[in-house]
Amino acid sequence: MTKHLIKFLVLAGVIAIAGCDKAEKAAQPEKAPEVAAPQERPSRSESITMTAEATVVAVNQETRQVTLRDAAGETFTFIASDEVRNLAQVEVGDMLAVEYMESIDIQVLQPGQGELGVAEAAAAARAEPGEKPGGAAISETVLVVEIVAINKENETVTLKDAEGISKTVKVRNPANLDKVVIGDKVMITYTESLAIVVTEK
């Protein structure tokens, strides 16, 4: 769990409790219901997507060694593991396309919401027998931490996980420090996905 805290909070240095400010809600009319609407909380979402293509320039079915050449003309060789189904369908000249996506979503929860901890989920799929090799995988980790200190002068917050490990991070939008208090929970959702497709030359 500790490695997750370090990974996410470094990414979350972006934390911002850090997101862009949202517009203030208009004042409620005099006859509005007595039950107050949930307070709008700071949040932020970021994502990156990277793609790459390469051409198969050599493949050894016995040793499962595959050599690829990228768009810049550089070659690299690897051994395809047994997890790579249908390697026999790969031929010199085939194209391999890879797409990688990474996203992080940070949300300060409403008072009383959230339990400290971490949860993980993953799913994967592979090509059917006889098809060109390919596959996709996605994983998601949700981490809930607690704000245990706020330093407006230094524009930082200190976050603590369920194991009691804490880390201090710089916020991106200092104005959001006025919208949180010690004891608030922050939910960080980190998602990764990878898709690989091999197509004929």
XYZ file of N, CA and C in Angstrom:
603
model
N 0.824 -1.198 0.000
C 0.000 0.000 0.000
C 0.860 1.251 0.000
N 1.993 1.174 0.671
C 2.857 2.347 0.764
C 3.293 2.822 -0.613
N 3.630 1.865 -1.485
C 4.100 2.274 -2.819
C 3.002 3.017 -3.569
N 1.744 2.637 -3.309
C 0.642 3.327 -3.973
C 0.558 4.759 -3.473
N 0.711 4.956 -2.188
C 0.632 6.310 -1.649
C 1.691 7.186 -2.290
N 2.919 6.673 -2.332
C 4.011 7.468 -2.901
C 3.721 7.773 -4.362
N 3.294 6.747 -5.112
C 3.046 6.933 -6.545
C 1.956 7.952 -6.780
N 0.861 7.819 -6.046
C -0.268 8.691 -6.310
C -0.037 10.095 -5.806
N 0.613 10.220 -4.686
C 0.774 11.562 -4.153
C 1.821 12.340 -4.923
N 2.796 11.632 -5.477
C 3.745 12.342 -6.342
C 2.988 12.843 -7.567
N 2.156 11.979 -8.136
C 1.340 12.416 -9.264
C 0.402 13.520 -8.814
N -0.028 13.398 -7.564
C -1.010 14.336 -7.073
C -0.398 15.610 -6.576
N 0.902 15.706 -6.594
C 1.516 16.964 -6.262
C 0.747 17.950 -7.051
N 0.156 17.409 -8.072
C -0.811 18.087 -8.895
C -2.047 18.253 -8.074
N -2.056 17.697 -6.888
C -3.326 17.564 -6.229
C -4.063 18.814 -6.162
N -3.618 19.561 -6.021
C -4.355 20.703 -6.042
C -5.445 20.738 -5.116
N -5.732 19.583 -4.550
C -6.916 20.114 -3.990
C -6.872 21.299 -4.856
N -6.467 21.045 -5.934
C -5.747 21.783 -6.911
C -6.483 22.094 -8.129
N -7.642 21.736 -8.262
C -8.282 21.925 -9.533
C -8.659 23.350 -9.824
N -9.214 23.542 -10.988
C -9.661 24.874 -11.347
C -10.855 25.230 -10.473
N -10.952 26.468 -10.105
C -12.105 26.908 -9.325
C -13.357 26.793 -10.167
N -14.436 26.393 -9.534
C -15.719 26.335 -10.210
C -16.529 27.557 -9.827
N -17.456 27.934 -10.691
C -18.256 29.124 -10.439
C -19.087 28.945 -9.173
N -19.233 30.014 -8.422
C -20.039 29.965 -7.205
C -21.497 29.843 -7.594
N -22.250 29.089 -6.804
C -23.671 28.924 -7.062
C -24.423 30.195 -6.705
N -25.496 30.434 -7.428
C -26.319 31.602 -7.139
C -27.007 31.436 -5.801
N -27.317 32.572 -5.171
C -27.981 32.520 -3.868
C -29.338 31.854 -4.004
N -29.706 31.082 -2.979
C -30.977 30.374 -2.998
C -32.119 31.360 -2.741
N -33.266 31.150 -3.371
C -34.419 32.019 -3.099
C -34.876 31.850 -1.655
N -35.654 32.824 -1.191
C -36.065 32.819 0.213
C -36.821 31.558 0.588
N -37.569 30.960 -0.329
C -38.373 29.796 -0.007
C -37.658 28.493 -0.352
N -36.353 28.536 -0.431
C -35.595 27.326 -0.741
C -35.749 26.322 0.394
N -35.596 25.023 0.101
C -35.690 24.006 1.148
C -34.664 24.266 2.232
N -34.985 23.867 3.433
C -34.090 24.098 4.561
C -32.849 23.223 4.488
N -32.955 22.052 3.840
C -31.800 21.157 3.735
C -30.814 21.736 2.732
N -29.597 22.018 3.182
C -28.598 22.641 2.314
C -28.075 21.631 1.292
N -27.819 22.114 0.096
C -27.232 21.256 -0.934
C -25.785 20.962 -0.558
N -25.250 19.798 -0.997
C -23.853 19.476 -0.694
C -22.924 20.574 -1.215
N -21.928 20.891 -0.429
C -20.973 21.928 -0.818
C -20.118 21.440 -1.986
N -19.903 22.311 -2.953
C -19.063 21.948 -4.082
C -17.620 21.852 -3.601
N -16.966 20.749 -3.930
C -15.629 20.486 -3.410
C -14.594 20.587 -4.530
N -13.368 20.961 -4.200
C -12.316 21.031 -5.214
C -12.094 19.667 -5.874
N -11.792 19.679 -7.174
C -11.530 18.438 -7.895
C -10.645 18.743 -9.101
N -10.051 17.681 -9.634
C -9.203 17.846 -10.817
C -9.077 16.505 -11.535
N -9.037 16.554 -12.862
C -8.826 15.358 -13.668
C -7.784 15.661 -14.732
N -6.869 14.719 -14.942
C -5.851 14.863 -15.976
C -5.639 13.507 -16.637
N -5.284 13.524 -17.917
C -4.995 12.269 -18.601
C -4.013 12.512 -19.734
N -3.271 11.463 -20.062
C -2.364 11.519 -21.200
C -2.561 10.238 -22.016
N -2.390 10.344 -23.318
C -2.474 9.188 -24.204
C -1.262 9.197 -25.124
N -0.617 8.053 -25.234
C 0.553 7.934 -26.101
C 0.324 6.784 -27.074
N 0.711 6.997 -28.309
C 0.584 5.953 -29.318
C 1.925 5.740 -30.019
N 2.125 4.533 -30.501
C 3.359 4.220 -31.223
C 3.064 3.113 -32.226
N 3.820 3.113 -33.318
C 3.685 2.077 -34.332
C 5.060 1.533 -34.680
N 5.102 0.255 -35.028
C 6.354 -0.380 -35.427
C 6.045 -1.468 -36.444
N 7.069 -1.796 -37.234
C 6.928 -2.828 -38.259
C 7.745 -4.050 -37.859
N 7.167 -5.234 -38.043
C 7.891 -6.471 -37.768
C 8.914 -6.687 -38.879
N 10.191 -6.748 -38.512
C 11.237 -6.952 -39.521
C 11.849 -8.344 -39.418
N 11.579 -9.045 -38.317
C 12.055 -10.421 -38.189
C 11.251 -11.109 -37.099
N 10.979 -12.400 -37.293
C 10.280 -13.179 -36.282
C 10.766 -14.622 -36.356
N 11.149 -15.176 -35.213
C 11.611 -16.554 -35.122
C 10.594 -17.323 -34.293
N 9.827 -18.182 -34.951
C 8.753 -18.883 -34.262
C 9.286 -19.883 -33.228
N 10.484 -20.413 -33.434
C 11.028 -21.394 -32.491
C 11.502 -20.737 -31.202
N 12.225 -19.640 -31.342
C 12.749 -18.964 -30.144
C 11.799 -17.883 -29.636
N 10.775 -17.568 -30.441
C 9.783 -16.521 -30.127
C 10.447 -15.136 -30.056
N 11.528 -14.975 -30.786
C 12.216 -13.686 -30.838
C 11.619 -12.839 -31.964
N 11.261 -11.611 -31.610
C 10.640 -10.701 -32.574
C 11.450 -9.414 -32.635
N 11.710 -8.941 -33.849
C 12.421 -7.675 -34.023
C 11.491 -6.680 -34.693
N 11.418 -5.484 -34.108
C 10.555 -4.424 -34.628
C 11.384 -3.218 -35.040
N 10.863 -2.450 -36.005
C 11.489 -1.186 -36.404
C 10.449 -0.088 -36.254
N 10.815 0.976 -35.521
C 9.856 2.053 -35.298
C 9.898 3.083 -36.419
N 9.093 4.130 -36.282
C 8.989 5.147 -37.333
C 10.289 5.898 -37.559
N 11.147 5.931 -36.537
C 12.421 6.633 -36.666
C 13.501 5.757 -37.283
N 13.161 4.494 -37.569
C 14.132 3.591 -38.185
C 14.939 2.786 -37.190
N 14.708 2.962 -35.900
C 15.436 2.205 -34.886
C 14.787 0.838 -34.688
N 15.620 -0.170 -34.450
C 15.110 -1.520 -34.241
C 15.347 -1.967 -32.804
N 14.471 -2.845 -32.348
C 14.653 -3.442 -31.026
C 14.052 -4.839 -31.055
N 14.645 -5.722 -30.269
C 14.276 -7.131 -30.278
C 13.815 -7.561 -28.890
N 12.813 -8.424 -28.849
C 12.335 -8.952 -27.574
C 11.874 -10.389 -27.771
N 11.726 -11.103 -26.666
C 11.214 -12.466 -26.682
C 9.749 -12.417 -26.281
N 8.880 -12.873 -27.157
C 7.445 -12.882 -26.857
C 7.153 -13.981 -25.839
N 6.537 -13.612 -24.730
C 6.224 -14.593 -23.692
C 5.105 -15.514 -24.156
N 4.871 -16.565 -23.376
C 3.803 -17.503 -23.714
C 2.429 -16.850 -23.631
N 2.359 -15.684 -22.971
C 1.102 -14.963 -22.886
C 0.695 -14.362 -24.230
N 1.688 -14.220 -25.126
C 1.394 -13.689 -26.466
C 0.799 -14.816 -27.294
N -0.507 -14.796 -27.432
C -1.217 -15.846 -28.167
C -1.121 -15.567 -29.676
N -1.065 -16.648 -30.458
C -1.110 -16.554 -31.923
C 0.139 -15.939 -32.541
N 1.291 -16.155 -31.919
C 2.527 -15.626 -32.509
C 2.744 -16.203 -33.905
N 2.250 -17.410 -34.144
C 2.417 -18.045 -35.455
C 1.776 -17.240 -36.576
N 0.845 -16.348 -36.228
C 0.173 -15.536 -37.238
C 0.986 -14.297 -37.632
N 2.057 -14.023 -36.898
C 2.852 -12.821 -37.163
C 3.834 -13.076 -38.299
N 3.899 -12.134 -39.246
C 4.810 -12.235 -40.376
C 5.603 -10.949 -40.521
N 6.749 -11.080 -41.191
C 7.558 -9.898 -41.493
C 6.709 -8.924 -42.300
N 6.738 -7.654 -41.924
C 5.959 -6.636 -42.603
C 4.687 -6.266 -41.863
N 4.257 -7.102 -40.921
C 3.073 -6.771 -40.127
C 3.319 -5.505 -39.316
N 2.255 -4.774 -39.048
C 2.336 -3.550 -38.270
C 1.830 -3.789 -36.852
N 2.526 -3.232 -35.900
C 2.127 -3.319 -34.499
C 1.822 -1.913 -33.998
N 0.614 -1.728 -33.473
C 0.210 -0.424 -32.947
C -0.035 -0.555 -31.451
N 0.471 0.408 -30.702
C 0.330 0.406 -29.249
C -0.287 1.729 -28.808
N -1.272 1.650 -27.924
C -1.854 2.859 -27.342
C -1.848 2.720 -25.822
N -1.287 3.713 -25.166
C -1.201 3.712 -23.701
C -1.915 4.947 -23.168
N -2.751 4.753 -22.151
C -3.469 5.877 -21.543
C -3.292 5.833 -20.040
N -3.091 6.995 -19.474
C -2.927 7.126 -18.021
C -3.752 8.328 -17.575
N -4.540 8.157 -16.530
C -5.342 9.273 -16.041
C -5.363 9.285 -14.526
N -5.565 10.478 -13.977
C -5.687 10.623 -12.537
C -6.831 11.588 -12.258
N -7.667 11.192 -11.318
C -8.814 12.001 -10.925
C -8.726 12.221 -9.419
N -8.792 13.476 -9.004
C -8.668 13.826 -7.589
C -9.927 14.552 -7.154
N -10.530 14.091 -6.077
C -11.788 14.665 -5.612
C -11.772 14.770 -4.095
N -12.021 15.986 -3.582
C -12.215 16.159 -2.149
C -13.651 15.762 -1.841
N -13.829 14.781 -0.967
C -15.145 14.246 -0.687
C -15.941 15.141 0.245
N -17.251 14.932 0.253
C -18.117 15.659 1.168
C -17.806 15.246 2.615
N -18.013 16.142 3.579
C -17.756 15.803 4.987
C -18.465 14.508 5.373
N -17.735 13.626 6.034
C -18.317 12.366 6.480
C -18.240 11.252 5.462
N -17.841 11.554 4.234
C -17.749 10.526 3.197
C -16.349 9.938 3.145
N -16.264 8.691 2.711
C -14.979 8.062 2.429
C -14.352 7.368 3.615
N -13.735 6.213 3.334
C -12.973 5.463 4.324
C -11.544 5.347 3.818
N -10.577 5.596 4.700
C -9.187 5.497 4.286
C -8.884 4.089 3.790
N -8.114 3.991 2.722
C -7.742 2.682 2.196
C -7.453 2.741 0.713
N -7.164 1.584 0.158
C -6.846 1.487 -1.267
C -7.559 0.270 -1.834
N -8.074 0.399 -3.055
C -8.742 -0.706 -3.734
C -8.233 -0.765 -5.167
N -8.049 -1.986 -5.673
C -7.528 -2.156 -7.018
C -8.425 -3.093 -7.820
N -8.489 -2.839 -9.119
C -9.239 -3.701 -10.029
C -8.517 -3.729 -11.365
N -8.612 -4.861 -12.062
C -7.939 -4.983 -13.351
C -8.720 -5.942 -14.245
N -8.564 -5.735 -15.555
C -9.209 -6.616 -16.535
C -8.317 -6.679 -17.769
N -8.399 -7.794 -18.482
C -7.573 -7.964 -19.681
C -8.315 -8.829 -20.691
N -7.921 -8.680 -21.961
C -8.514 -9.482 -23.032
C -7.439 -9.779 -24.063
N -7.545 -10.954 -24.699
C -6.579 -11.342 -25.724
C -7.301 -11.728 -27.010
N -6.531 -11.760 -28.101
C -7.093 -12.145 -29.387
C -7.566 -13.591 -29.335
N -8.548 -13.907 -30.159
C -9.041 -15.278 -30.255
C -8.032 -16.132 -31.028
N -8.014 -17.441 -30.762
C -7.110 -18.326 -31.507
C -7.295 -18.168 -33.015
N -6.165 -18.092 -33.731
C -6.216 -17.959 -35.178
C -6.160 -16.537 -35.673
N -6.401 -15.579 -34.797
C -6.337 -14.170 -35.179
C -4.922 -13.642 -35.030
N -4.692 -12.459 -35.567
C -3.426 -11.790 -35.310
C -3.329 -11.491 -33.812
N -2.116 -11.556 -33.240
C -1.979 -11.271 -31.810
C -2.474 -9.868 -31.467
N -2.948 -9.727 -30.298
C -3.421 -8.424 -29.826
C -4.006 -8.581 -28.444
N -4.231 -7.486 -27.806
C -4.813 -7.561 -26.474
C -4.983 -6.188 -25.878
N -5.678 -6.177 -24.771
C -5.908 -4.919 -24.062
C -5.955 -5.210 -22.565
N -5.503 -4.261 -21.795
C -5.536 -4.412 -20.341
C -5.817 -3.057 -19.719
N -6.541 -3.082 -18.622
C -6.841 -1.846 -17.899
C -6.762 -2.122 -16.410
N -6.235 -1.188 -15.673
C -6.172 -1.320 -14.222
C -6.565 0.009 -13.584
N -7.189 -0.096 -12.424
C -7.620 1.104 -11.714
C -7.324 0.941 -10.235
N -6.765 1.965 -9.653
C -6.494 1.978 -8.220
C -7.162 3.210 -7.617
N -7.916 2.994 -6.561
C -8.594 4.088 -5.864
C -8.002 4.195 -4.471
N -7.489 5.359 -4.163
C -6.842 5.611 -2.881
C -7.574 6.736 -2.168
N -7.926 6.509 -0.906
C -8.559 7.553 -0.100
C -7.616 7.915 1.032
N -7.270 9.198 1.117
C -6.366 9.699 2.153
C -7.057 10.841 2.900
N -6.461 11.249 3.999
C -7.067 12.281 4.843
C -6.165 13.508 4.942
N -6.767 14.675 4.901
C -6.017 15.913 5.117
C -5.764 16.055 6.615
N -4.494 16.078 7.007
C -4.168 16.178 8.435
C -3.500 17.501 8.784
N -3.129 18.279 7.772
C -2.533 19.593 8.028
C -2.711 20.473 6.801
N -2.917 21.769 7.058
C -3.063 22.761 5.988
C -2.147 23.934 6.320
N -1.292 24.288 5.385
C -0.389 25.413 5.591
C -0.629 26.420 4.469
N -1.423 27.441 4.770
C -1.767 28.415 3.742
C -0.571 29.292 3.369
N 0.289 29.538 4.326
C 1.460 30.380 4.034
C 2.370 29.706 3.015
N 2.600 28.394 3.193
C 3.449 27.657 2.259
C 2.666 27.028 1.115
N 1.327 27.166 1.162
C 0.439 26.644 0.124
C 0.590 25.132 -0.027
N 0.547 24.435 1.114
C 0.682 22.978 1.113
C -0.410 22.333 1.966
N -0.630 21.045 1.702
C -1.463 20.219 2.568
C -0.682 18.951 2.871
N -0.958 18.365 4.027
C -0.356 17.090 4.384
C -1.448 16.038 4.368
N -1.184 14.953 3.645
C -2.146 13.874 3.474
C -1.635 12.613 4.155
N -2.544 11.845 4.767
C -2.165 10.625 5.474
C -3.009 9.466 4.970
N -2.358 8.289 4.782
C -3.098 7.127 4.300
C -3.544 6.246 5.460
N -4.142 5.109 5.131
C -4.690 4.227 6.154
C -3.607 3.618 7.035
N -2.362 3.585 6.552
C -1.267 3.020 7.330
C -0.589 4.070 8.203
N -1.086 5.284 8.153
C -0.498 6.348 8.959
C 0.680 7.036 8.323
N 0.976 6.723 7.064
C 2.084 7.358 6.353
C 1.583 8.656 5.742
N 2.328 9.737 5.957
C 1.881 11.039 5.475
C 2.870 11.641 4.484
N 2.358 12.550 3.664
C 3.186 13.261 2.688
C 2.614 14.649 2.505
N 3.500 15.635 2.436
C 3.083 17.023 2.231
C 3.280 17.388 0.764
N 2.241 17.978 0.158
C 2.297 18.334 -1.256
C 1.903 19.792 -1.445
N 2.457 20.394 -2.483
C 2.151 21.771 -2.849
C 0.870 21.794 -3.673
N -0.037 22.695 -3.356
C -1.282 22.770 -4.117
C -1.096 23.674 -5.326
N -1.890 23.432 -6.354
C -1.796 24.247 -7.558
C -2.605 25.526 -7.434
N -3.706 25.437 -6.729
C -4.583 26.594 -6.604
C -4.769 26.918 -5.125
N -3.976 27.833 -4.583
C -4.040 28.147 -3.152
C -5.430 28.556 -2.677
N -6.253 29.114 -3.568
C -7.592 29.536 -3.162
C -8.420 28.355 -2.677
N -8.100 27.162 -3.157
C -8.865 25.988 -2.747
C -8.595 25.585 -1.303
N -7.529 26.112 -0.726
C -7.250 25.794 0.679
C -8.331 26.359 1.592
N -9.053 27.369 1.121
C -10.150 27.928 1.910
C -11.402 27.056 1.829
N -11.369 26.048 0.949
C -12.547 25.205 0.750
C -12.416 23.837 1.410
N -11.307 23.607 2.108
C -11.103 22.321 2.770
C -10.724 22.559 4.224
N -10.903 21.518 5.028
C -10.530 21.593 6.445
C -9.810 20.309 6.816
N -9.076 20.370 7.919
C -8.427 19.161 8.430
C -9.494 18.110 8.714
N -9.235 16.900 8.292
C -10.201 15.812 8.455
C -10.926 15.464 7.172
N -10.889 16.366 6.167
C -11.508 16.050 4.881
C -10.791 14.858 4.244
N -11.549 14.056 3.500
C -10.977 12.921 2.784
C -10.798 13.298 1.312
N -9.714 12.801 0.731
C -9.420 13.030 -0.684
C -9.361 11.671 -1.381
N -10.129 11.519 -2.442
C -10.122 10.271 -3.209
C -9.331 10.472 -4.494
N -8.328 9.625 -4.694
C -7.460 9.698 -5.870
C -7.675 8.424 -6.684
N -8.123 8.576 -7.915
C -8.364 7.427 -8.790
C -7.347 7.452 -9.922
N -6.542 6.390 -10.001
C -5.486 6.309 -11.009
C -5.805 5.163 -11.954
N -5.854 5.445 -13.258
C -6.230 4.445 -14.247
C -5.154 4.333 -15.324
N -4.822 3.101 -15.688
C -3.889 2.837 -16.782
C -4.539 1.864 -17.752
N -4.334 2.078 -19.039
C -4.805 1.111 -20.016
C -3.774 0.970 -21.129
N -3.700 -0.237 -21.674
C -2.746 -0.534 -22.744
C -3.441 -1.411 -23.772
N -3.354 -1.031 -25.025
C -3.939 -1.817 -26.108
C -2.882 -2.054 -27.179
N -2.781 -3.292 -27.635
C -1.797 -3.657 -28.661
C -2.533 -4.399 -29.784
N -2.311 -3.946 -30.998
C -2.969 -4.554 -32.168
C -1.917 -4.826 -33.247
N -1.939 -6.038 -33.801
C -1.069 -6.374 -34.922
C -1.940 -6.516 -36.161
N -1.573 -5.809 -37.215
C -2.333 -5.862 -38.465
C -1.448 -6.331 -39.604
N -2.067 -6.833 -40.644
C -1.302 -7.351 -41.772
C -0.608 -6.244 -42.542
N 0.491 -6.612 -43.212
C 1.238 -5.637 -43.999
C 0.426 -5.156 -45.184
